[in-house]
Tab-separated table of C-alpha atoms and ligand atoms in Angstrom:
chain	number	residue	atom	x	y	z
A	1	MET	CA	-23.470	-108.363	-121.167
A	2	GLU	CA	-22.211	-106.360	-118.170
A	3	SER	CA	-20.383	-108.703	-115.498
A	4	ILE	CA	-21.169	-108.851	-112.260
A	5	ARG	CA	-18.822	-107.714	-109.614
A	6	LYS	CA	-18.032	-108.576	-105.747
A	7	PRO	CA	-19.826	-106.291	-103.187
A	8	ARG	CA	-17.928	-103.386	-102.134
A	9	GLY	CA	-15.397	-104.075	-99.241
A	10	THR	CA	-15.255	-107.871	-99.805
A	11	MET	CA	-12.528	-110.268	-101.147
A	12	ASP	CA	-11.630	-113.022	-103.558
A	13	VAL	CA	-8.707	-115.174	-102.245
A	14	LEU	CA	-7.133	-117.199	-105.160
A	15	ALA	CA	-3.596	-118.926	-105.069
A	16	PRO	CA	-0.987	-118.180	-104.660
A	17	ASP	CA	-2.496	-115.779	-101.537
A	18	VAL	CA	-4.742	-118.648	-100.382
A	19	TYR	CA	-1.685	-120.046	-99.021
A	20	THR	CA	-1.067	-117.528	-96.568
A	21	TRP	CA	-4.522	-117.595	-95.656
A	22	GLN	CA	-3.912	-121.245	-95.118
A	23	TYR	CA	-0.837	-121.069	-93.419
A	24	ILE	CA	-2.124	-118.358	-90.812
A	25	GLU	CA	-5.392	-120.514	-90.260
A	26	SER	CA	-3.296	-123.937	-89.899
A	27	THR	CA	-0.749	-122.398	-87.530
A	28	ALA	CA	-3.758	-120.301	-85.610
A	29	ARG	CA	-5.269	-124.096	-84.981
A	30	ARG	CA	-1.874	-125.686	-83.679
A	31	VAL	CA	-1.100	-122.730	-81.357
A	32	ALA	CA	-4.515	-122.915	-79.938
A	33	SER	CA	-4.697	-126.751	-79.547
A	34	LYS	CA	-1.151	-126.231	-77.851
A	35	PHE	CA	-2.840	-123.960	-75.172
A	36	GLY	CA	-5.639	-126.653	-74.837
A	37	PHE	CA	-8.657	-124.552	-76.432
A	38	ASP	CA	-11.459	-126.437	-78.284
A	39	GLU	CA	-12.965	-125.038	-81.599
A	40	ILE	CA	-16.551	-123.958	-81.315
A	41	ARG	CA	-18.578	-123.123	-84.693
A	42	THR	CA	-21.770	-120.825	-84.400
A	43	PRO	CA	-24.227	-119.371	-86.798
A	44	THR	CA	-22.952	-116.490	-89.363
A	45	PHE	CA	-26.057	-114.378	-88.453
A	46	GLU	CA	-27.658	-113.996	-85.276
A	47	GLU	CA	-30.808	-112.210	-83.690
A	48	LEU	CA	-30.161	-108.663	-83.971
A	49	ALA	CA	-30.659	-108.236	-80.073
A	50	LEU	CA	-27.671	-110.619	-79.220
A	51	PHE	CA	-25.187	-107.849	-80.297
A	52	SER	CA	-27.072	-104.720	-79.126
A	53	ARG	CA	-27.035	-106.222	-75.679
A	54	GLY	CA	-23.914	-108.311	-75.846
A	55	VAL	CA	-21.749	-105.453	-78.117
A	56	GLY	CA	-23.287	-102.587	-76.646
A	57	GLU	CA	-25.912	-100.291	-77.860
A	58	CYS	CA	-23.621	-97.163	-77.849
A	59	THR	CA	-20.817	-98.675	-79.831
A	60	ASP	CA	-19.699	-97.868	-83.303
A	61	VAL	CA	-20.242	-101.697	-84.207
A	62	VAL	CA	-23.740	-101.376	-83.212
A	63	GLN	CA	-24.837	-97.980	-83.972
A	64	LYS	CA	-23.246	-97.742	-87.664
A	65	GLU	CA	-21.396	-100.872	-88.724
A	66	MET	CA	-23.962	-103.809	-88.553
A	67	TYR	CA	-25.614	-105.463	-91.430
A	68	THR	CA	-29.395	-106.099	-90.410
A	69	PHE	CA	-32.117	-107.732	-92.070
A	70	GLU	CA	-35.464	-108.899	-91.302
A	71	ASP	CA	-36.562	-112.584	-92.156
A	72	LYS	CA	-39.943	-113.522	-94.007
A	73	GLU	CA	-41.340	-113.627	-90.648
A	74	GLY	CA	-40.293	-110.088	-89.596
A	75	LYS	CA	-37.684	-111.048	-87.024
A	76	LEU	CA	-34.503	-109.038	-86.688
A	77	PHE	CA	-31.109	-110.534	-87.714
A	78	ALA	CA	-27.582	-109.161	-88.070
A	79	LEU	CA	-24.727	-110.730	-89.639
A	80	ARG	CA	-22.249	-111.111	-87.006
A	81	PRO	CA	-19.924	-108.277	-86.632
A	82	GLU	CA	-17.564	-110.360	-84.229
A	83	GLY	CA	-17.497	-113.672	-82.316
A	84	THR	CA	-17.417	-112.992	-78.530
A	85	ALA	CA	-21.299	-112.379	-78.056
A	86	SER	CA	-21.926	-115.631	-80.165
A	87	VAL	CA	-19.777	-117.695	-78.246
A	88	ALA	CA	-21.165	-116.402	-74.925
A	89	ARG	CA	-24.559	-116.983	-76.338
A	90	ALA	CA	-23.894	-120.724	-77.429
A	91	LEU	CA	-22.319	-121.398	-73.794
A	92	ILE	CA	-25.503	-120.328	-72.219
A	93	GLU	CA	-27.825	-121.867	-74.731
A	94	ASN	CA	-25.816	-125.421	-74.616
A	95	GLY	CA	-25.980	-125.362	-70.836
A	96	LYS	CA	-21.803	-125.481	-70.974
A	97	CYS	CA	-21.588	-122.672	-67.806
A	98	SER	CA	-21.359	-125.187	-65.420
A	99	ASP	CA	-18.720	-127.310	-67.085
A	100	THR	CA	-15.219	-127.938	-65.529
A	101	LEU	CA	-13.940	-124.707	-65.264
A	102	PRO	CA	-11.938	-122.962	-67.103
A	103	ILE	CA	-13.664	-123.455	-70.398
A	104	LYS	CA	-11.071	-122.642	-73.553
A	105	LEU	CA	-12.452	-121.873	-76.909
A	106	SER	CA	-11.456	-120.742	-80.252
A	107	TYR	CA	-12.902	-120.188	-83.651
A	108	ILE	CA	-11.961	-118.908	-87.375
A	109	ILE	CA	-14.765	-116.890	-88.469
A	110	ASN	CA	-15.896	-114.412	-91.498
A	111	CYS	CA	-17.482	-111.028	-89.644
A	112	PHE	CA	-19.282	-108.360	-91.289
A	113	ARG	CA	-18.844	-104.497	-90.682
A	114	TYR	CA	-20.255	-101.926	-92.822
A	115	GLU	CA	-16.944	-99.668	-92.825
A	116	LYS	CA	-15.552	-97.560	-95.418
A	117	PRO	CA	-12.829	-100.156	-96.923
A	118	GLN	CA	-9.208	-99.275	-96.867
A	119	ALA	CA	-6.214	-101.318	-96.577
A	120	GLY	CA	-6.537	-103.615	-93.302
A	121	ARG	CA	-10.230	-102.555	-93.185
A	122	SER	CA	-13.210	-104.243	-95.171
A	123	ARG	CA	-16.720	-105.160	-94.747
A	124	GLU	CA	-16.224	-108.818	-94.623
A	125	PHE	CA	-13.035	-110.081	-92.850
A	126	GLU	CA	-11.516	-112.830	-91.124
A	127	GLN	CA	-10.805	-113.293	-87.321
A	128	PHE	CA	-9.181	-115.474	-85.296
A	129	GLY	CA	-10.441	-115.540	-81.931
A	130	VAL	CA	-10.294	-117.111	-78.549
A	131	GLU	CA	-12.531	-116.740	-75.408
A	132	MET	CA	-11.769	-118.343	-71.910
A	133	PHE	CA	-14.738	-118.372	-69.292
A	134	GLY	CA	-14.977	-119.032	-65.613
A	135	SER	CA	-11.736	-117.423	-64.279
A	136	SER	CA	-11.361	-114.250	-62.778
A	137	ASP	CA	-7.734	-114.711	-62.086
A	138	ALA	CA	-4.920	-112.946	-63.759
A	139	GLY	CA	-3.576	-116.313	-65.032
A	140	ALA	CA	-6.697	-116.066	-67.517
A	141	ASP	CA	-5.799	-112.852	-69.063
A	142	PHE	CA	-1.783	-113.967	-69.187
A	143	THR	CA	-3.075	-117.315	-71.326
A	144	VAL	CA	-4.694	-115.530	-73.788
A	145	ILE	CA	-2.212	-112.980	-74.145
A	146	SER	CA	0.817	-115.363	-74.111
A	147	LEU	CA	-1.646	-117.471	-77.056
A	148	ALA	CA	-1.497	-114.143	-78.977
A	149	ALA	CA	2.030	-113.587	-78.505
A	150	SER	CA	3.247	-117.361	-79.104
A	151	LEU	CA	1.039	-117.024	-82.738
A	152	LEU	CA	2.579	-113.747	-83.518
A	153	THR	CA	6.094	-115.381	-82.981
A	154	GLU	CA	5.268	-118.129	-84.924
A	155	LEU	CA	4.102	-116.441	-87.882
A	156	GLY	CA	7.070	-114.666	-87.985
A	157	ILE	CA	6.000	-111.366	-86.917
A	158	GLY	CA	8.896	-109.602	-84.947
A	159	ASN	CA	8.190	-105.853	-84.841
A	160	ILE	CA	4.614	-105.770	-83.065
A	161	SER	CA	4.271	-104.485	-79.483
A	162	LEU	CA	1.845	-105.299	-76.601
A	163	HIS	CA	-0.174	-102.734	-75.344
A	164	VAL	CA	-1.809	-103.398	-72.096
A	165	ASN	CA	-4.416	-101.076	-69.606
A	166	SER	CA	-6.813	-101.536	-67.198
A	167	ILE	CA	-10.360	-100.016	-67.618
A	168	GLY	CA	-11.777	-100.761	-64.151
A	169	CYS	CA	-14.608	-102.791	-62.868
A	170	PRO	CA	-18.046	-101.848	-61.938
A	171	ASP	CA	-16.515	-100.838	-58.628
A	172	CYS	CA	-14.472	-97.899	-59.622
A	173	ARG	CA	-15.698	-97.168	-62.856
A	174	PRO	CA	-18.259	-94.493	-61.447
A	175	SER	CA	-15.533	-92.472	-59.786
A	176	TYR	CA	-13.503	-92.683	-63.178
A	177	ARG	CA	-16.604	-91.725	-65.169
A	178	ALA	CA	-17.466	-88.620	-63.168
A	179	ALA	CA	-13.820	-87.311	-63.496
A	180	LEU	CA	-14.162	-88.022	-67.485
A	181	VAL	CA	-17.416	-86.334	-67.566
A	182	GLU	CA	-16.045	-83.543	-65.719
A	183	TYR	CA	-12.953	-83.023	-67.997
A	184	PHE	CA	-15.153	-83.375	-71.256
A	185	GLU	CA	-17.508	-80.777	-69.958
A	186	LYS	CA	-14.759	-78.416	-69.414
A	187	ASN	CA	-13.640	-78.792	-72.842
A	188	ALA	CA	-17.107	-79.952	-74.582
A	189	ASP	CA	-16.218	-77.261	-77.431
A	190	GLY	CA	-13.847	-79.381	-78.876
A	191	LEU	CA	-15.979	-82.410	-79.187
A	192	CYS	CA	-17.870	-83.478	-82.300
A	193	ASP	CA	-21.560	-83.957	-82.215
A	194	THR	CA	-21.376	-87.711	-81.501
A	195	CYS	CA	-19.071	-87.403	-78.821
A	196	LYS	CA	-21.608	-84.889	-77.094
A	197	THR	CA	-24.261	-87.414	-77.220
A	198	ARG	CA	-21.872	-89.803	-75.979
A	199	LEU	CA	-20.682	-87.870	-73.187
A	200	LYS	CA	-24.100	-88.392	-71.858
A	201	THR	CA	-25.071	-91.749	-72.798
A	202	ASN	CA	-21.552	-93.884	-72.569
A	203	PRO	CA	-18.602	-91.091	-71.981
A	204	LEU	CA	-15.847	-94.013	-72.047
A	205	ARG	CA	-16.514	-94.114	-75.859
A	206	VAL	CA	-15.127	-90.460	-76.157
A	207	LEU	CA	-11.968	-91.773	-75.791
A	208	ASP	CA	-12.440	-94.350	-78.683
A	209	CYS	CA	-13.394	-91.361	-81.195
A	210	LYS	CA	-11.721	-91.518	-84.281
A	211	CYS	CA	-12.084	-87.789	-85.145
A	212	GLU	CA	-8.946	-85.527	-84.667
A	213	SER	CA	-10.054	-82.945	-82.123
A	214	CYS	CA	-11.843	-85.692	-79.688
A	215	LYS	CA	-8.697	-87.586	-80.139
A	216	LYS	CA	-6.625	-84.590	-79.138
A	217	LEU	CA	-9.043	-84.068	-75.907
A	218	ALA	CA	-8.751	-87.783	-75.136
A	219	GLU	CA	-4.844	-87.323	-74.766
A	220	ASN	CA	-5.309	-85.244	-71.371
A	221	ALA	CA	-8.285	-86.965	-69.929
A	222	PRO	CA	-7.809	-88.617	-66.876
A	223	LYS	CA	-6.488	-92.047	-66.967
A	224	THR	CA	-8.276	-95.122	-65.789
A	225	ILE	CA	-5.331	-96.485	-64.306
A	226	ASP	CA	-5.257	-93.661	-61.709
A	227	HIS	CA	-8.692	-94.759	-60.457
A	228	LEU	CA	-8.581	-98.389	-60.142
A	229	CYS	CA	-10.017	-100.150	-57.145
A	230	GLU	CA	-7.729	-102.308	-54.909
A	231	GLY	CA	-8.943	-105.245	-56.775
A	232	CYS	CA	-8.351	-103.884	-60.187
A	233	LYS	CA	-4.960	-102.529	-59.060
A	234	ASN	CA	-3.886	-106.359	-57.839
A	235	HIS	CA	-5.455	-108.104	-61.185
A	236	MET	CA	-3.157	-105.451	-63.192
A	237	ASP	CA	-0.231	-105.975	-60.844
A	238	LYS	CA	-0.430	-109.838	-61.263
A	239	LEU	CA	-0.908	-110.002	-65.086
A	240	THR	CA	2.103	-107.625	-65.582
A	241	ALA	CA	4.284	-110.116	-62.900
A	242	MET	CA	3.475	-112.591	-64.945
A	243	LEU	CA	4.397	-111.001	-68.443
A	244	ASP	CA	7.901	-109.948	-66.807
A	245	ALA	CA	8.578	-113.635	-65.523
A	246	CYS	CA	8.121	-114.867	-69.126
A	247	GLY	CA	10.004	-112.167	-70.685
A	248	LEU	CA	7.052	-110.821	-72.706
A	249	ASN	CA	7.694	-107.192	-73.526
A	250	TYR	CA	4.757	-104.792	-72.917
A	251	VAL	CA	3.919	-101.240	-72.376
A	252	ILE	CA	1.129	-99.924	-70.115
A	253	ASP	CA	-0.827	-97.709	-72.810
A	254	THR	CA	-3.616	-95.571	-70.957
A	255	HIS	CA	-5.160	-94.666	-74.404
A	256	ILE	CA	-6.285	-98.133	-75.000
A	257	VAL	CA	-9.878	-98.636	-74.078
A	258	ARG	CA	-11.349	-100.987	-76.883
A	259	GLY	CA	-14.235	-100.527	-78.854
A	260	LEU	CA	-16.766	-102.845	-77.578
A	261	ASP	CA	-18.680	-102.244	-74.174
A	262	TYR	CA	-17.984	-105.508	-72.375
A	263	TYR	CA	-14.771	-105.201	-71.472
A	264	THR	CA	-13.968	-104.806	-67.901
A	265	LYS	CA	-10.243	-104.754	-66.130
A	266	THR	CA	-7.487	-105.772	-68.627
A	267	VAL	CA	-7.703	-104.288	-72.182
A	268	PHE	CA	-4.758	-104.804	-74.790
A	269	GLU	CA	-3.849	-104.426	-78.153
A	270	PHE	CA	-1.023	-105.959	-80.375
A	271	ILE	CA	-0.012	-102.988	-82.580
A	272	ALA	CA	2.178	-103.854	-85.619
A	273	GLU	CA	4.664	-101.126	-87.172
A	274	GLY	CA	4.716	-100.358	-90.834
A	275	ILE	CA	1.254	-101.611	-91.986
A	276	GLY	CA	-0.443	-98.225	-92.094
A	277	ALA	CA	-3.271	-96.824	-90.152
A	278	GLN	CA	-4.923	-100.059	-89.507
A	279	SER	CA	-1.948	-101.171	-87.281
A	280	THR	CA	-4.184	-103.117	-84.500
A	281	VAL	CA	-3.540	-106.659	-85.367
A	282	CYS	CA	-5.067	-108.283	-82.513
A	283	GLY	CA	-7.460	-106.697	-79.441
A	284	GLY	CA	-8.567	-108.229	-76.484
A	285	GLY	CA	-9.248	-107.940	-72.945
A	286	ARG	CA	-11.658	-109.081	-70.021
A	287	TYR	CA	-15.306	-109.290	-70.154
A	288	ASP	CA	-16.609	-110.114	-66.926
A	289	GLY	CA	-20.095	-108.985	-67.074
A	290	LEU	CA	-21.020	-110.206	-70.568
A	291	VAL	CA	-22.305	-113.749	-69.751
A	292	LYS	CA	-24.711	-112.459	-67.197
A	293	GLU	CA	-25.870	-109.713	-69.624
A	294	LEU	CA	-26.829	-111.993	-72.070
A	295	GLY	CA	-28.990	-114.344	-69.594
A	296	GLY	CA	-26.329	-116.649	-68.003
A	297	PRO	CA	-24.688	-116.691	-64.719
A	298	ALA	CA	-22.010	-114.737	-63.597
A	299	LEU	CA	-19.078	-115.955	-65.347
A	300	PRO	CA	-15.852	-114.062	-65.621
A	301	ALA	CA	-13.846	-114.504	-68.974
A	302	CYS	CA	-11.495	-113.046	-71.266
A	303	GLY	CA	-10.355	-113.126	-74.971
A	304	PHE	CA	-9.025	-111.919	-77.786
A	305	ALA	CA	-9.550	-111.533	-82.039
A	306	MET	CA	-7.152	-110.948	-84.685
A	307	GLY	CA	-7.599	-109.771	-88.108
A	308	ILE	CA	-6.136	-112.034	-90.449
A	309	THR	CA	-5.714	-109.687	-93.201
A	310	ARG	CA	-3.945	-107.208	-91.036
A	311	LEU	CA	-1.942	-110.018	-89.789
A	312	ILE	CA	-0.965	-110.618	-93.802
A	313	LEU	CA	0.218	-107.166	-93.590
A	314	ALA	CA	2.300	-107.517	-90.871
A	315	MET	CA	3.876	-110.859	-92.248
A	316	GLU	CA	4.597	-109.189	-95.653
A	317	GLN	CA	6.287	-106.100	-93.428
A	318	ASN	CA	8.277	-108.734	-91.688
A	319	GLY	CA	9.182	-110.372	-95.240
A	320	VAL	CA	7.899	-113.870	-94.144
A	321	LYS	CA	7.566	-116.343	-96.988
A	322	VAL	CA	5.155	-118.763	-96.687
A	323	PRO	CA	5.212	-122.495	-98.128
A	324	GLY	CA	3.372	-122.324	-101.742
A	325	LYS	CA	1.674	-125.088	-103.465
A	326	ASN	CA	3.120	-128.609	-103.249
A	327	ALA	CA	4.840	-129.797	-106.609
A	328	PRO	CA	3.619	-133.071	-108.008
A	329	ALA	CA	5.842	-136.081	-107.012
A	330	LEU	CA	5.354	-137.569	-110.583
A	331	TYR	CA	3.892	-136.268	-113.558
A	332	ILE	CA	3.396	-139.250	-116.164
A	333	ALA	CA	3.453	-138.087	-119.879
A	334	SER	CA	1.502	-140.502	-122.263
A	335	MET	CA	1.066	-140.887	-125.892
A	336	GLY	CA	-2.105	-142.718	-127.239
A	337	GLN	CA	-5.195	-143.470	-125.828
A	338	THR	CA	-3.866	-146.943	-124.008
A	339	ALA	CA	-1.327	-145.030	-122.320
A	340	GLN	CA	-3.604	-142.202	-121.175
A	341	ILE	CA	-5.817	-144.921	-119.599
A	342	LYS	CA	-2.830	-146.484	-117.875
A	343	ALA	CA	-1.459	-143.041	-116.682
A	344	GLN	CA	-4.826	-142.391	-114.824
A	345	GLU	CA	-4.710	-145.886	-113.346
A	346	ILE	CA	-0.933	-145.340	-111.899
A	347	VAL	CA	-2.028	-141.961	-110.876
A	348	TRP	CA	-5.115	-142.952	-109.068
A	349	ASN	CA	-2.975	-145.600	-107.312
A	350	LEU	CA	-0.265	-143.435	-106.293
A	351	ARG	CA	-2.653	-140.547	-104.816
A	352	LYS	CA	-4.458	-143.292	-102.926
A	353	GLU	CA	-1.143	-144.136	-101.173
A	354	GLY	CA	-0.676	-140.614	-100.453
A	355	ILE	CA	1.717	-139.094	-103.285
A	356	TYR	CA	0.808	-136.139	-105.309
A	357	ALA	CA	0.767	-137.293	-108.855
A	358	GLU	CA	-0.284	-135.909	-112.310
A	359	CYS	CA	-0.684	-136.733	-115.876
A	360	ASP	CA	-2.110	-135.090	-119.126
A	361	VAL	CA	-5.964	-134.676	-119.032
A	362	VAL	CA	-5.539	-132.105	-121.950
A	363	GLY	CA	-4.409	-134.168	-124.882
A	364	ARG	CA	-1.480	-132.234	-125.311
A	365	SER	CA	1.724	-133.299	-127.409
A	366	LEU	CA	4.497	-134.786	-125.699
A	367	LYS	CA	6.521	-131.708	-126.175
A	368	ALA	CA	3.860	-129.816	-124.630
A	369	GLN	CA	3.266	-132.209	-121.694
A	370	MET	CA	6.831	-132.036	-120.755
A	371	LYS	CA	6.831	-128.152	-120.747
A	372	TYR	CA	3.660	-128.411	-118.461
A	373	ALA	CA	5.180	-130.963	-116.224
A	374	ASP	CA	8.305	-128.520	-115.707
A	375	LYS	CA	6.031	-125.570	-115.183
A	376	THR	CA	4.272	-127.593	-112.308
A	377	GLY	CA	7.722	-128.120	-110.915
A	378	ALA	CA	7.255	-131.669	-111.148
A	379	MET	CA	9.882	-133.788	-109.263
A	380	LYS	CA	10.035	-136.648	-111.830
A	381	VAL	CA	8.404	-137.785	-115.265
A	382	LEU	CA	7.517	-141.290	-116.151
A	383	ILE	CA	6.682	-141.330	-120.172
A	384	ILE	CA	4.812	-144.017	-121.445
A	385	GLY	CA	3.322	-145.105	-125.032
A	386	ASP	CA	2.081	-148.431	-126.575
A	387	SER	CA	5.899	-149.855	-126.380
A	388	GLU	CA	6.362	-149.050	-122.885
A	389	LEU	CA	3.098	-150.620	-121.907
A	390	GLU	CA	4.176	-153.668	-123.682
A	391	SER	CA	7.428	-154.174	-122.333
A	392	GLY	CA	6.404	-153.153	-118.926
A	393	ARG	CA	9.446	-150.660	-118.680
A	394	ALA	CA	9.562	-147.154	-118.833
A	395	MET	CA	12.018	-144.120	-118.381
A	396	LEU	CA	11.789	-142.100	-115.489
A	397	ARG	CA	13.322	-138.579	-115.715
A	398	ASP	CA	14.705	-136.732	-112.735
A	399	MET	CA	13.322	-133.379	-113.409
A	400	THR	CA	15.252	-131.722	-110.238
A	401	GLY	CA	18.901	-131.844	-111.466
A	402	ALA	CA	19.787	-133.807	-108.256
A	403	MET	CA	21.139	-136.609	-110.139
A	404	GLY	CA	23.512	-134.708	-112.135
A	405	GLU	CA	24.068	-136.014	-115.642
A	406	ASN	CA	22.310	-139.264	-115.114
A	407	THR	CA	18.844	-137.723	-115.022
A	408	GLN	CA	17.191	-140.822	-116.433
A	409	THR	CA	16.626	-144.216	-115.505
A	410	GLU	CA	14.893	-147.265	-117.079
A	411	ILE	CA	12.386	-148.565	-114.375
A	412	GLU	CA	9.542	-151.284	-113.956
A	413	ILE	CA	6.436	-149.514	-114.607
A	414	ALA	CA	4.547	-151.390	-111.662
A	415	LYS	CA	7.210	-150.539	-109.141
A	416	VAL	CA	7.205	-146.622	-110.063
A	417	ALA	CA	6.099	-145.817	-106.460
A	418	GLU	CA	9.145	-147.114	-105.085
A	419	TYR	CA	11.442	-144.690	-106.850
A	420	LEU	CA	9.457	-141.840	-105.530
A	421	ARG	CA	10.285	-142.498	-101.970
B	1	ATP	P1	-10.624	-100.778	-85.265
B	1	ATP	O1	-10.174	-99.832	-84.072
B	1	ATP	O2	-8.928	-101.097	-86.065
B	1	ATP	O3	-11.832	-100.438	-86.119
B	1	ATP	P2	-11.845	-102.860	-83.702
B	1	ATP	O4	-11.821	-102.261	-82.194
B	1	ATP	O5	-13.199	-102.140	-84.110
B	1	ATP	O6	-10.724	-101.920	-84.565
B	1	ATP	P3	-12.540	-105.618	-82.636
B	1	ATP	O7	-13.984	-105.411	-82.578
B	1	ATP	O8	-11.396	-105.571	-81.231
B	1	ATP	O9	-11.641	-104.383	-83.727
B	1	ATP	O10	-11.589	-106.618	-83.786
B	1	ATP	C1	-10.588	-107.188	-83.142
B	1	ATP	C2	-9.627	-107.299	-84.512
B	1	ATP	O11	-10.241	-107.685	-85.574
B	1	ATP	C3	-8.976	-105.993	-84.849
B	1	ATP	O12	-7.956	-105.887	-84.099
B	1	ATP	C4	-8.510	-105.974	-86.413
B	1	ATP	O13	-7.269	-106.719	-86.539
B	1	ATP	C5	-9.774	-106.957	-86.977
B	1	ATP	N1	-10.679	-105.914	-87.341
B	1	ATP	C6	-11.381	-105.371	-87.151
B	1	ATP	N2	-12.441	-104.617	-88.029
B	1	ATP	C7	-11.995	-105.005	-89.299
B	1	ATP	C8	-12.224	-104.774	-90.545
B	1	ATP	N3	-13.320	-103.875	-90.800
B	1	ATP	N4	-11.726	-105.131	-91.389
B	1	ATP	C9	-10.724	-105.993	-91.014
B	1	ATP	N5	-10.195	-106.376	-89.860
B	1	ATP	C10	-10.904	-105.789	-88.953
B	2	MG	MG1	-13.655	-101.074	-85.429
């Protein structure tokens, strides 16, 4: 029979790779708690309208990349393409918007986007994200950016740079929008068909187009940063002053606009060198309008998301080695059924004490058991058979070579735990 394969653009993660995933996840959780962020868990699928309203009708994510389905009652849902809209919805739905501010939340989630699979881009992918609600001060932007920087450092990712931009607010956006439309209308011949439509619906999205001719035109387009109002300008200056004060390097990159519609003021990306075309490891910014857009109060917010697979590529590029599988502290080699039962009993008691121990469960010969113990990297091996059980004493062999010539000692079986510490 023909075997079934996983869907295109998804992945199976097995050992030893899974240790890298676990390492990133546990490091992310540790860093998030160091910055005072609580974890939040939300559903894998949501009403489709959440994303069309939250992420934006005109975005690639909503227009082309969403996995949508109808349930048995004919309701429209989507597998989440990102986390921010869900977190904002959950905050509103659970009446948390009036909690003591700021509200700081983090998550590790799988996301789904119908994209062309390639290195660093898949159809199901994992994101670590944080969201901070209730502060319009640049200190909040700084908090999330410094959290990302701290995590990247802890993961050993060195050659990465922070790109920061401001895309303004509803006060200064109209004048910028007008300048942008004027520029692109003059150069409309160079735009792709999608962008010709975008020019009417959402001209900012043209700046984010992946198509070469549009990218080229975008290079000389008017810059948001030249059209900022006083408030946005001060916000940007305060943020960069904080980055300067803490010695966090950054470049002002006027080309960064981000792919989602809800951003205002600060937008930023961490871009890794040498990991190929999908080099944006982390993307984020401020989204002061989202909570209100979703039916909540006017609650300013900012956050970011990083893709785990791109972190892995960057770690590989930086030659980072992560701790792998633990080796057993003890392997018990046994001969005969009575010894096998005793071995299980000892292993059970050791595991209860928090010690990682193994014994034979396959019925291997003594020689094969020793070979297997070696393969697992077991630190010590205890060898038991009928005569050992009778005398209560057995040989404990050191497998690490740490004891030099003296690699074997006779011990009291009942006291084996003491020899493992
Ligand atoms: P890109 O420009 O690469 O498509 P994006 O702007 O769509 O990114 P965001 O929606 O901001 O990305 O998501 C934040 C992060 O999630 C990205 O920086 C990236 O690390 C990761 N990411 C996004 N889409 C994918 C994907 N299809 N596969 C793997 N990781 C992804
Ligand atoms: Mg994308």
